[in-house]
PDB file of C-alpha atoms in Angstrom:
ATOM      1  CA  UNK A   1      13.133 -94.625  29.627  1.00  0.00           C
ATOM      2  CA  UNK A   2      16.048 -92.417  29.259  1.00  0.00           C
ATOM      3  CA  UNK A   3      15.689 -88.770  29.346  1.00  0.00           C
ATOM      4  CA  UNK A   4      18.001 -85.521  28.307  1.00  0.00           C
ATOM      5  CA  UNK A   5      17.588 -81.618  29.112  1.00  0.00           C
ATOM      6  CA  UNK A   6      19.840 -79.087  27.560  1.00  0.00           C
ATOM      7  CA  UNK A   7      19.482 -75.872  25.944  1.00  0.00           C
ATOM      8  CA  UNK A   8      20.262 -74.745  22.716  1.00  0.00           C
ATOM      9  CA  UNK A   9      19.670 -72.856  19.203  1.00  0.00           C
ATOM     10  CA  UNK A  10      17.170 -74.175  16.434  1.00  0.00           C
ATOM     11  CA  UNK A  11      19.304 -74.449  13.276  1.00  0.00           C
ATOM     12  CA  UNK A  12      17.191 -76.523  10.625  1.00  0.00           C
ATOM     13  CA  UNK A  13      14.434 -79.196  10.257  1.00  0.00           C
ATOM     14  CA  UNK A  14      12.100 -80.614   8.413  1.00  0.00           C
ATOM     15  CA  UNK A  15       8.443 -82.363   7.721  1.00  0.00           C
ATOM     16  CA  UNK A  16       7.849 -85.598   8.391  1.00  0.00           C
ATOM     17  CA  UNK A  17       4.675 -87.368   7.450  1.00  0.00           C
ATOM     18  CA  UNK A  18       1.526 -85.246   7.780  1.00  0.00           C
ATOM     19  CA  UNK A  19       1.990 -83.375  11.223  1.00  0.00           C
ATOM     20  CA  UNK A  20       5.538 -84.011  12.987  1.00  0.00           C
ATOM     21  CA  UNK A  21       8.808 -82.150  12.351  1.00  0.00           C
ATOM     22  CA  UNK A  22      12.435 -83.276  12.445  1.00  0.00           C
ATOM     23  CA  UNK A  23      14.740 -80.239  14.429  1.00  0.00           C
ATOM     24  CA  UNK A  24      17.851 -79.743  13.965  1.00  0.00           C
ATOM     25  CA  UNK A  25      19.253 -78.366  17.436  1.00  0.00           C
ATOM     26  CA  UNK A  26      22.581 -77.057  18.378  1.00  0.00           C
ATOM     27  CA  UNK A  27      22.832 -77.359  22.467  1.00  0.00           C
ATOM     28  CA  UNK A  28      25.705 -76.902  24.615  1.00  0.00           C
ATOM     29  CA  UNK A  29      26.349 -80.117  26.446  1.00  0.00           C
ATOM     30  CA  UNK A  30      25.266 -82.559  23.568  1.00  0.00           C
ATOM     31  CA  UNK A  31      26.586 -81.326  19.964  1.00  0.00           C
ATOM     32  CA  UNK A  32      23.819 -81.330  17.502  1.00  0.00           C
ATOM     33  CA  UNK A  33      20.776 -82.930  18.156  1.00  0.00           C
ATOM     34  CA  UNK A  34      18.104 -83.978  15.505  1.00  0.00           C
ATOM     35  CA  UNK A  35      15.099 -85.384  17.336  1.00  0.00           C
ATOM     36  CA  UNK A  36      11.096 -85.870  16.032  1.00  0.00           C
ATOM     37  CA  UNK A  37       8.964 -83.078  16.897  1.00  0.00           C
ATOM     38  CA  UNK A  38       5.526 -84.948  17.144  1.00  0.00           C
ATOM     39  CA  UNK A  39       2.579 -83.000  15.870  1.00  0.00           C
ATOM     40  CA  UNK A  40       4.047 -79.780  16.164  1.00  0.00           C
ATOM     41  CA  UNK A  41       2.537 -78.513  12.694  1.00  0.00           C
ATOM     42  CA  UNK A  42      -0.589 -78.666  14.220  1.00  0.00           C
ATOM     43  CA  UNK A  43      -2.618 -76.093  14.671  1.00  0.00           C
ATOM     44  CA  UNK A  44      -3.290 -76.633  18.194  1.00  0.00           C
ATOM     45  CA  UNK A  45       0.666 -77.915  19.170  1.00  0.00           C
ATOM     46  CA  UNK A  46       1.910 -76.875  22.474  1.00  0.00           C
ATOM     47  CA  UNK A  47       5.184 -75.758  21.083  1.00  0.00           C
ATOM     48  CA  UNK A  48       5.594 -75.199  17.395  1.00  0.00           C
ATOM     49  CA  UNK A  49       6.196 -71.669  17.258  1.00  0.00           C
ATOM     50  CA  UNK A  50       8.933 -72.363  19.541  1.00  0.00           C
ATOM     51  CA  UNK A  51      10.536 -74.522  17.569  1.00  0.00           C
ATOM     52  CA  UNK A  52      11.305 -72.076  14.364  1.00  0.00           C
ATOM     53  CA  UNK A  53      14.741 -71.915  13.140  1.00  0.00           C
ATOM     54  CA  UNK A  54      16.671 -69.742  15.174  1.00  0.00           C
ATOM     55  CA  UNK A  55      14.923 -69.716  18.842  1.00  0.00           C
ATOM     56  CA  UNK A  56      17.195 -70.289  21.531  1.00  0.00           C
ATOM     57  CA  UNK A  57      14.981 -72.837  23.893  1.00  0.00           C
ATOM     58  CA  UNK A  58      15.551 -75.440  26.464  1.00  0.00           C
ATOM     59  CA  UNK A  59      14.051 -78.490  25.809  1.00  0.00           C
ATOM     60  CA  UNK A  60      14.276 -82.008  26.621  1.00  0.00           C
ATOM     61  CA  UNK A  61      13.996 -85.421  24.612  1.00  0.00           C
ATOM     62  CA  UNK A  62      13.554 -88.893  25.323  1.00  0.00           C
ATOM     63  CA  UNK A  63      16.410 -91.373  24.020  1.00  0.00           C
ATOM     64  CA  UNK A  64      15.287 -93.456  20.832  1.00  0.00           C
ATOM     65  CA  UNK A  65      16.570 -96.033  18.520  1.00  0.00           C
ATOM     66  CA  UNK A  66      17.573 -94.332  15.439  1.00  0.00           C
ATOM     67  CA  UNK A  67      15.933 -90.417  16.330  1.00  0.00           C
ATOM     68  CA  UNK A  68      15.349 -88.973  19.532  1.00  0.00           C
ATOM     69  CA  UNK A  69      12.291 -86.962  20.408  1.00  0.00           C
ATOM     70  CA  UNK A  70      11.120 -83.956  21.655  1.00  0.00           C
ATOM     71  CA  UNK A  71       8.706 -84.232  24.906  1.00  0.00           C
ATOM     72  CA  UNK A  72       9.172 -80.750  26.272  1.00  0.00           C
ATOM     73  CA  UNK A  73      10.595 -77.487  25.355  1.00  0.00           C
ATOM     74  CA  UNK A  74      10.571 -73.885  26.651  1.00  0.00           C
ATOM     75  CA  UNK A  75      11.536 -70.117  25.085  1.00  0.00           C
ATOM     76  CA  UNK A  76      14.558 -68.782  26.185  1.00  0.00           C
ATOM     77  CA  UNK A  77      14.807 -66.114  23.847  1.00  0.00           C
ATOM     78  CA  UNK A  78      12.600 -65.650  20.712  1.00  0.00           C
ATOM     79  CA  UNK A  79      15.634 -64.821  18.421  1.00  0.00           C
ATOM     80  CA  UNK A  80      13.066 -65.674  15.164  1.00  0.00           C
ATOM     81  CA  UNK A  81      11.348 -63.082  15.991  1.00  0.00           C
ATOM     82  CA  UNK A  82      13.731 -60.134  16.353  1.00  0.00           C
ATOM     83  CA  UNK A  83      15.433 -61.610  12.484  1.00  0.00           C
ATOM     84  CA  UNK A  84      12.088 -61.527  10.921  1.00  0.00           C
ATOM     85  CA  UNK A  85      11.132 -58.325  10.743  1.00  0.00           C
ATOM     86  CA  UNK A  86      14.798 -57.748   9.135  1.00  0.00           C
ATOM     87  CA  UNK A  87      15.418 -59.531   5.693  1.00  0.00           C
ATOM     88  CA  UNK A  88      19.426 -58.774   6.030  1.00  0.00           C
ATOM     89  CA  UNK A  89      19.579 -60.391   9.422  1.00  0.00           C
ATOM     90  CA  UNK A  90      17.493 -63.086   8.604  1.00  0.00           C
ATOM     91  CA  UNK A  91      19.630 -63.937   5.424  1.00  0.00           C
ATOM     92  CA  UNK A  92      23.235 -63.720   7.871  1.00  0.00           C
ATOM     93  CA  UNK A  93      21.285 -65.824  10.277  1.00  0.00           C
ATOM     94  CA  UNK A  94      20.905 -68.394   7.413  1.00  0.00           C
ATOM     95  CA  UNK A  95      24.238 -68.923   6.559  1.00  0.00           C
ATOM     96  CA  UNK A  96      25.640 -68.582  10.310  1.00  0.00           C
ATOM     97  CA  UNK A  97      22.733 -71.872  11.040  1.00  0.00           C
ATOM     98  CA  UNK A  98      23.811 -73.691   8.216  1.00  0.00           C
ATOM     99  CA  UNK A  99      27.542 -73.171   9.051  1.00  0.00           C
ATOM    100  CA  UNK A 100      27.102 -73.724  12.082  1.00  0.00           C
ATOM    101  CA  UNK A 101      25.404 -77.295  11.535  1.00  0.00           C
ATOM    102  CA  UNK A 102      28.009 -78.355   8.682  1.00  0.00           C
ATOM    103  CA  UNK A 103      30.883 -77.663  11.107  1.00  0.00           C
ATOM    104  CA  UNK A 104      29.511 -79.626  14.190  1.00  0.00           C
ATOM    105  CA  UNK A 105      27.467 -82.578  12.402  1.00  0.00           C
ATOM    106  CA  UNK A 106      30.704 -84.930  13.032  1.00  0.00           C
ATOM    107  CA  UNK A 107      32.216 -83.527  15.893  1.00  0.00           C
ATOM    108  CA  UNK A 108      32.155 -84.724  19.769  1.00  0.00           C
ATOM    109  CA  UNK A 109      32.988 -81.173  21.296  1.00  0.00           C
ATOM    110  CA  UNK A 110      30.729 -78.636  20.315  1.00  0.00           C
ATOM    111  CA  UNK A 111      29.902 -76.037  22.825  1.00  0.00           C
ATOM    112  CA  UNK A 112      32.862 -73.289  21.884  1.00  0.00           C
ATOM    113  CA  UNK A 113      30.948 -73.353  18.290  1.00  0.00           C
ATOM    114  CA  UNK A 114      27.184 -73.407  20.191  1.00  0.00           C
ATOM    115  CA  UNK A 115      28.205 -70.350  22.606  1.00  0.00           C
ATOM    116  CA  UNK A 116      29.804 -68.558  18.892  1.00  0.00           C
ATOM    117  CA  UNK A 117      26.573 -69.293  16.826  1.00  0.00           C
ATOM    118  CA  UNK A 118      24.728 -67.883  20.237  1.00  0.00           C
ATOM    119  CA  UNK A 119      26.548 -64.786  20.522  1.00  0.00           C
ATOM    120  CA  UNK A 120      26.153 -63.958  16.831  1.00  0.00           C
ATOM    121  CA  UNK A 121      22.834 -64.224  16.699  1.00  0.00           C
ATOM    122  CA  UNK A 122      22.079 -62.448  19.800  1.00  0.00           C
ATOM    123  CA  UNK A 123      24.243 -59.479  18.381  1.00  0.00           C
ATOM    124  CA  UNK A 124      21.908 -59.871  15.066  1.00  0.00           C
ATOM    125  CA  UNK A 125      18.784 -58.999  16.956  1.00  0.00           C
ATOM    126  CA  UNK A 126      20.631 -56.350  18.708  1.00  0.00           C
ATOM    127  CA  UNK A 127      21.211 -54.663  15.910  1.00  0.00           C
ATOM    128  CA  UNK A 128      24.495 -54.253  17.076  1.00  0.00           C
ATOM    129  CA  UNK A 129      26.297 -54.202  13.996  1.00  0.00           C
ATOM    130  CA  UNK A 130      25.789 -53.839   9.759  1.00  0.00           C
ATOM    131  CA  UNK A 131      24.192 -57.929   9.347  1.00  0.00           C
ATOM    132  CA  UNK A 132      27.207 -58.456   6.402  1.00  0.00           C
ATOM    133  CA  UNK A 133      29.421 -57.885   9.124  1.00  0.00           C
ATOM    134  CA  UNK A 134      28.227 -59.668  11.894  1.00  0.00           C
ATOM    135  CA  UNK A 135      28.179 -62.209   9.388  1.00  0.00           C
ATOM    136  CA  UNK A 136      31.804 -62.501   8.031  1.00  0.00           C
ATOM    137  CA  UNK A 137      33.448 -61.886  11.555  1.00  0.00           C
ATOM    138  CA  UNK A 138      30.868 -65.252  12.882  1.00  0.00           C
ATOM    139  CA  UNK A 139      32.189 -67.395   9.764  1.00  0.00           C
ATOM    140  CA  UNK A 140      35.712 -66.495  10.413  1.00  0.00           C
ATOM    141  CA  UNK A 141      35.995 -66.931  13.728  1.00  0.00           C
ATOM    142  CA  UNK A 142      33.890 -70.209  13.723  1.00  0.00           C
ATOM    143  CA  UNK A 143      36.622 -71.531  11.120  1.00  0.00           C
ATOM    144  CA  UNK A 144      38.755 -70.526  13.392  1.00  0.00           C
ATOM    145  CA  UNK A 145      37.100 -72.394  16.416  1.00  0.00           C
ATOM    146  CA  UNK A 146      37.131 -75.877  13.825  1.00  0.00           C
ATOM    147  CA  UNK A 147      41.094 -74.890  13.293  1.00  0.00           C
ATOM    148  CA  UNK A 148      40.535 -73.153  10.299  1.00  0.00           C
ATOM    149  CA  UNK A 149      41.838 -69.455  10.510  1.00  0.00           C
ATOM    150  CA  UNK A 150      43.022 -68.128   7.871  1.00  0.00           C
ATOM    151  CA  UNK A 151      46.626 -66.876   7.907  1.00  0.00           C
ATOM    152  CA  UNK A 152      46.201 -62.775   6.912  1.00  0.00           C
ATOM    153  CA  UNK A 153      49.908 -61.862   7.602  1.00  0.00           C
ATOM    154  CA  UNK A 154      52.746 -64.353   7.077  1.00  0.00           C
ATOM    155  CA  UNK A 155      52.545 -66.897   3.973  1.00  0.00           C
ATOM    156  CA  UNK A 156      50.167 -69.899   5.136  1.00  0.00           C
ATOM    157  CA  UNK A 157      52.515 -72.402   3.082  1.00  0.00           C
ATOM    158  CA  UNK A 158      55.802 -71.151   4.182  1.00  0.00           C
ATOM    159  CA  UNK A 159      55.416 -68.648   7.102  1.00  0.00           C
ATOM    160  CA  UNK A 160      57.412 -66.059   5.081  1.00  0.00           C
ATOM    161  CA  UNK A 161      56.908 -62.948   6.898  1.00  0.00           C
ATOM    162  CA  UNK A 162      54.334 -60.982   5.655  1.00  0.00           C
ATOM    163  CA  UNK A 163      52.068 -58.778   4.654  1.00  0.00           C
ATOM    164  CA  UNK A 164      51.979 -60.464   1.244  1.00  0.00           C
ATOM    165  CA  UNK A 165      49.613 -59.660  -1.842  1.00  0.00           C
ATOM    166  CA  UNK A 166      48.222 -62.580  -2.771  1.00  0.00           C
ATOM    167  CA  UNK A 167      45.229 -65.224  -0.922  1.00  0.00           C
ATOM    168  CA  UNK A 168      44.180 -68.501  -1.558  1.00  0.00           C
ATOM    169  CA  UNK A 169      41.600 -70.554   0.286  1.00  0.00           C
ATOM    170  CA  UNK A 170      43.048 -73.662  -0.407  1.00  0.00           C
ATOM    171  CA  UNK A 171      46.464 -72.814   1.222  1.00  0.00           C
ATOM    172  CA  UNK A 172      45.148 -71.176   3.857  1.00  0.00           C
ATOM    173  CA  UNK A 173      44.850 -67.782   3.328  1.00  0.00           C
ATOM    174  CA  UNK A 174      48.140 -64.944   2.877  1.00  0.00           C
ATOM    175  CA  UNK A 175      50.836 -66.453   0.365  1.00  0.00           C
ATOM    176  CA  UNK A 176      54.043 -64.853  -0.497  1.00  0.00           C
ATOM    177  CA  UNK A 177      54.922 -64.750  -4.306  1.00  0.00           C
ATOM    178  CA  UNK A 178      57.235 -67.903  -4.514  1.00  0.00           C
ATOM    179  CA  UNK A 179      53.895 -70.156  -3.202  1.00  0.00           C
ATOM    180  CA  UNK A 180      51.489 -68.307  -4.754  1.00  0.00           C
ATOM    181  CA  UNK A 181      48.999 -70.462  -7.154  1.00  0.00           C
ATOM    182  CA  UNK A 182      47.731 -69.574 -10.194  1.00  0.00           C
ATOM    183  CA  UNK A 183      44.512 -67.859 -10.140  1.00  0.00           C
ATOM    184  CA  UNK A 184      44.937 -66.870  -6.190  1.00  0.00           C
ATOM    185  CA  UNK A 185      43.361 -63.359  -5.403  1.00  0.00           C
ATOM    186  CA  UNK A 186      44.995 -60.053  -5.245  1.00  0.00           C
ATOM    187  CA  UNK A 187      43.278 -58.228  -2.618  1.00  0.00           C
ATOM    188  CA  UNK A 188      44.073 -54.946  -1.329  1.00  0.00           C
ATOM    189  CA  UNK A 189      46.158 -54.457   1.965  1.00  0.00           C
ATOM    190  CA  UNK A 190      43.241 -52.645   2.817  1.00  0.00           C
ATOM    191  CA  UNK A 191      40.950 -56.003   2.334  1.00  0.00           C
ATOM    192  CA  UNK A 192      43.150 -58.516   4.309  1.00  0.00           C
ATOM    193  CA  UNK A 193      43.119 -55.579   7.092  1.00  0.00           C
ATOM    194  CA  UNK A 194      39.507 -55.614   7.359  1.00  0.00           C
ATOM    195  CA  UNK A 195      39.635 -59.133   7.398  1.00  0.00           C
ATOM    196  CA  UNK A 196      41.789 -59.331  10.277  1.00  0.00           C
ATOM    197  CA  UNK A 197      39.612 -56.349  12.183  1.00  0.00           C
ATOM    198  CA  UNK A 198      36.655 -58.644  11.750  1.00  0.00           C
ATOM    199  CA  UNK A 199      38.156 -62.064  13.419  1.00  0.00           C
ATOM    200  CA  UNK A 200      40.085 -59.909  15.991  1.00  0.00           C
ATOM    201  CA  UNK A 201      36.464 -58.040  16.942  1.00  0.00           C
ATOM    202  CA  UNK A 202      38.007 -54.511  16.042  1.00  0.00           C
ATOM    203  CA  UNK A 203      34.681 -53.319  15.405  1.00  0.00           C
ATOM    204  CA  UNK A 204      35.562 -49.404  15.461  1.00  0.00           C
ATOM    205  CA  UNK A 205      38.150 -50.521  12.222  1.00  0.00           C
ATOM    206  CA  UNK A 206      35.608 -52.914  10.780  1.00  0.00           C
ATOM    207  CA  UNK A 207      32.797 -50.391  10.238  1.00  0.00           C
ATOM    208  CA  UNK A 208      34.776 -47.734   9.243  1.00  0.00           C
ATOM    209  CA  UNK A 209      36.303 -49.741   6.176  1.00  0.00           C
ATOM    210  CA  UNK A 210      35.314 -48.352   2.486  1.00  0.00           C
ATOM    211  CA  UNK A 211      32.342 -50.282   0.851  1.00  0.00           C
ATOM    212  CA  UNK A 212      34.623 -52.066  -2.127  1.00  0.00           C
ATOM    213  CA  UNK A 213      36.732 -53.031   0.703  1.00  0.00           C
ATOM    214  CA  UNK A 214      33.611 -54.987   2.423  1.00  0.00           C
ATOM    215  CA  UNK A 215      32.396 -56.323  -0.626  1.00  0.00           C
ATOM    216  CA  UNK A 216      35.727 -57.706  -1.617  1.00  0.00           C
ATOM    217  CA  UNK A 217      36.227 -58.799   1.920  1.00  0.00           C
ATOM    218  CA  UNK A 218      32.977 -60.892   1.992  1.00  0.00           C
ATOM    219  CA  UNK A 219      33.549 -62.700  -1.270  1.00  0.00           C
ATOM    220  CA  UNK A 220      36.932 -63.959   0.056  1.00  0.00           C
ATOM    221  CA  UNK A 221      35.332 -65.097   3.021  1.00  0.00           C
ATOM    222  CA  UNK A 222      32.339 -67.131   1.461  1.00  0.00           C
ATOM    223  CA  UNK A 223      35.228 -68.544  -1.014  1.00  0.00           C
ATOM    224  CA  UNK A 224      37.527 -69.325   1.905  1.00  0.00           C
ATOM    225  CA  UNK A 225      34.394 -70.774   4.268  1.00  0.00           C
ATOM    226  CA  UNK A 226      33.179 -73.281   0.914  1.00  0.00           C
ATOM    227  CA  UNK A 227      36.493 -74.414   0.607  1.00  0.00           C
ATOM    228  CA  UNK A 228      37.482 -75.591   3.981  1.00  0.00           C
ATOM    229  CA  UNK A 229      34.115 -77.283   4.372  1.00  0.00           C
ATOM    230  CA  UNK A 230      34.425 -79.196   1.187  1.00  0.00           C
ATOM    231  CA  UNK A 231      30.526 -78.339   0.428  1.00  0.00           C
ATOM    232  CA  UNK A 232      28.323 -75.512  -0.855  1.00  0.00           C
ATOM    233  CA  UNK A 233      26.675 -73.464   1.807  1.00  0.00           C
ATOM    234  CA  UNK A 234      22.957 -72.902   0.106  1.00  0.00           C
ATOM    235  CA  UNK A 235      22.037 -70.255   2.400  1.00  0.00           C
ATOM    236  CA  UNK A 236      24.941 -67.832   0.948  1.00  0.00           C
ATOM    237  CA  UNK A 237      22.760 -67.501  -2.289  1.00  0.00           C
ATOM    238  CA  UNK A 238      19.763 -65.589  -0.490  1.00  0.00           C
ATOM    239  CA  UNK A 239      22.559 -63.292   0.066  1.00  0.00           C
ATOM    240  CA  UNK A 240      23.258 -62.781  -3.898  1.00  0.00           C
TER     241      UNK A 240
END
């Protein structure tokens, strides 16, 4: 029988038949992993609790035909635990699982996204920064990981040099005024600024920007993320 070990970060799952669980994992050395959890919503299961969206465990799985399945797993860091106590930081861990999942559930090479999703989350129980934020700089810079980041100076269609006023998702982000679509945003410079604080990690600039300016930020952001992934990401309306 064939057997794998690797760590990673419990992003989804769910019930199957009347005691086992399917998990969605993220690891580092084998992309994302969705593997039979047998019996673990029993009462008496030697690891259920450690299988709760958002611990960070190592665990290993034996090979099968069409799902593999968990036969041992151990707590690296309780990460569930820290966000649940906070319903902000639970919400941003949410959308950063589900992002996470929808970015890597086709791709080979996952482990720059694993060790993003990781560090985000660890900064979440930290407490380390406002949850919005920690938020909108993860989903930018993971788009930016999948070869997604959005241009905030010079014009994404014709590399015009910027700053310019408008931004569409579906072009890529800054456009000058001869490419600019109808209906594209007009954000403020301060906006685009913020934005470009946030995927930079110029935290000191990030959390000192106005609160319009992070609202306005965040709803380009979610627009921008939805686009590029061609899907709605449910989890963004627990953060309505």
């Amino acid at each position: 029988m064939k057997y794998y070990r690797d760590e990673g970060i419990v992003v989804g799952g769910h019930k199957l038949g009347e005691a086992d669980r399917i998990v969605v994992v993220l690891t580092r050395n084998h992309g994302l992993v969705r593997a039979v959890a047998k019996g673990v919503r029993r009462t008496k299961s030697r690891f259920g609790s450690r299988l709760e969206p958002f611990m960070y465990v190592d665990l290993q799985c034996h090979v099968g035909r069409s799902l593999d399945v968990v036969t041992q797993v151990e707590l690296l860091e309780p990460f569930a635990k820290g966000l649940g106590s906070d319903y902000d930081a639970y919400s941003a861990a949410s959308v950063m699982a589900e992002t996470a999942t929808r970015l890597t559930e086709d791709e080979p090479h996952t482990r720059a996204q694993y060790l993003m999703l990781l560090s985000a989350l660890r900064s979440l129980c930290n407490r380390e920064h406002p949850p919005r934020l920690s938020l909108d700089a993860y989903l930018l810079r993971a788009m930016a990981i999948a070869g997604w980041a959005p241009s905030l100076v010079d014009c994404a269609q014709c590399g015009a040099p910027g700053p310019h006023p408008a931004f569409s998702p579906a072009l890529g982000g800054a456009v000058c005024s001869a490419c600019r679509p109808q209906g594209a945003a007009l954000p403020s410079s301060e906006t685009v600024l913020h934005m470009a604080a946030l995927l930079s990690g110029d935290w000191e600039r990030a959390r000192a920007a106005a609160l319009h300016t992070m609202t306005e930020a965040s709803r380009l952001i979610t627009v921008y993320v939805q686009w590029h992934l061609e899907r709605r990401v449910r989890s963004f309306a627990v953060l309505d």
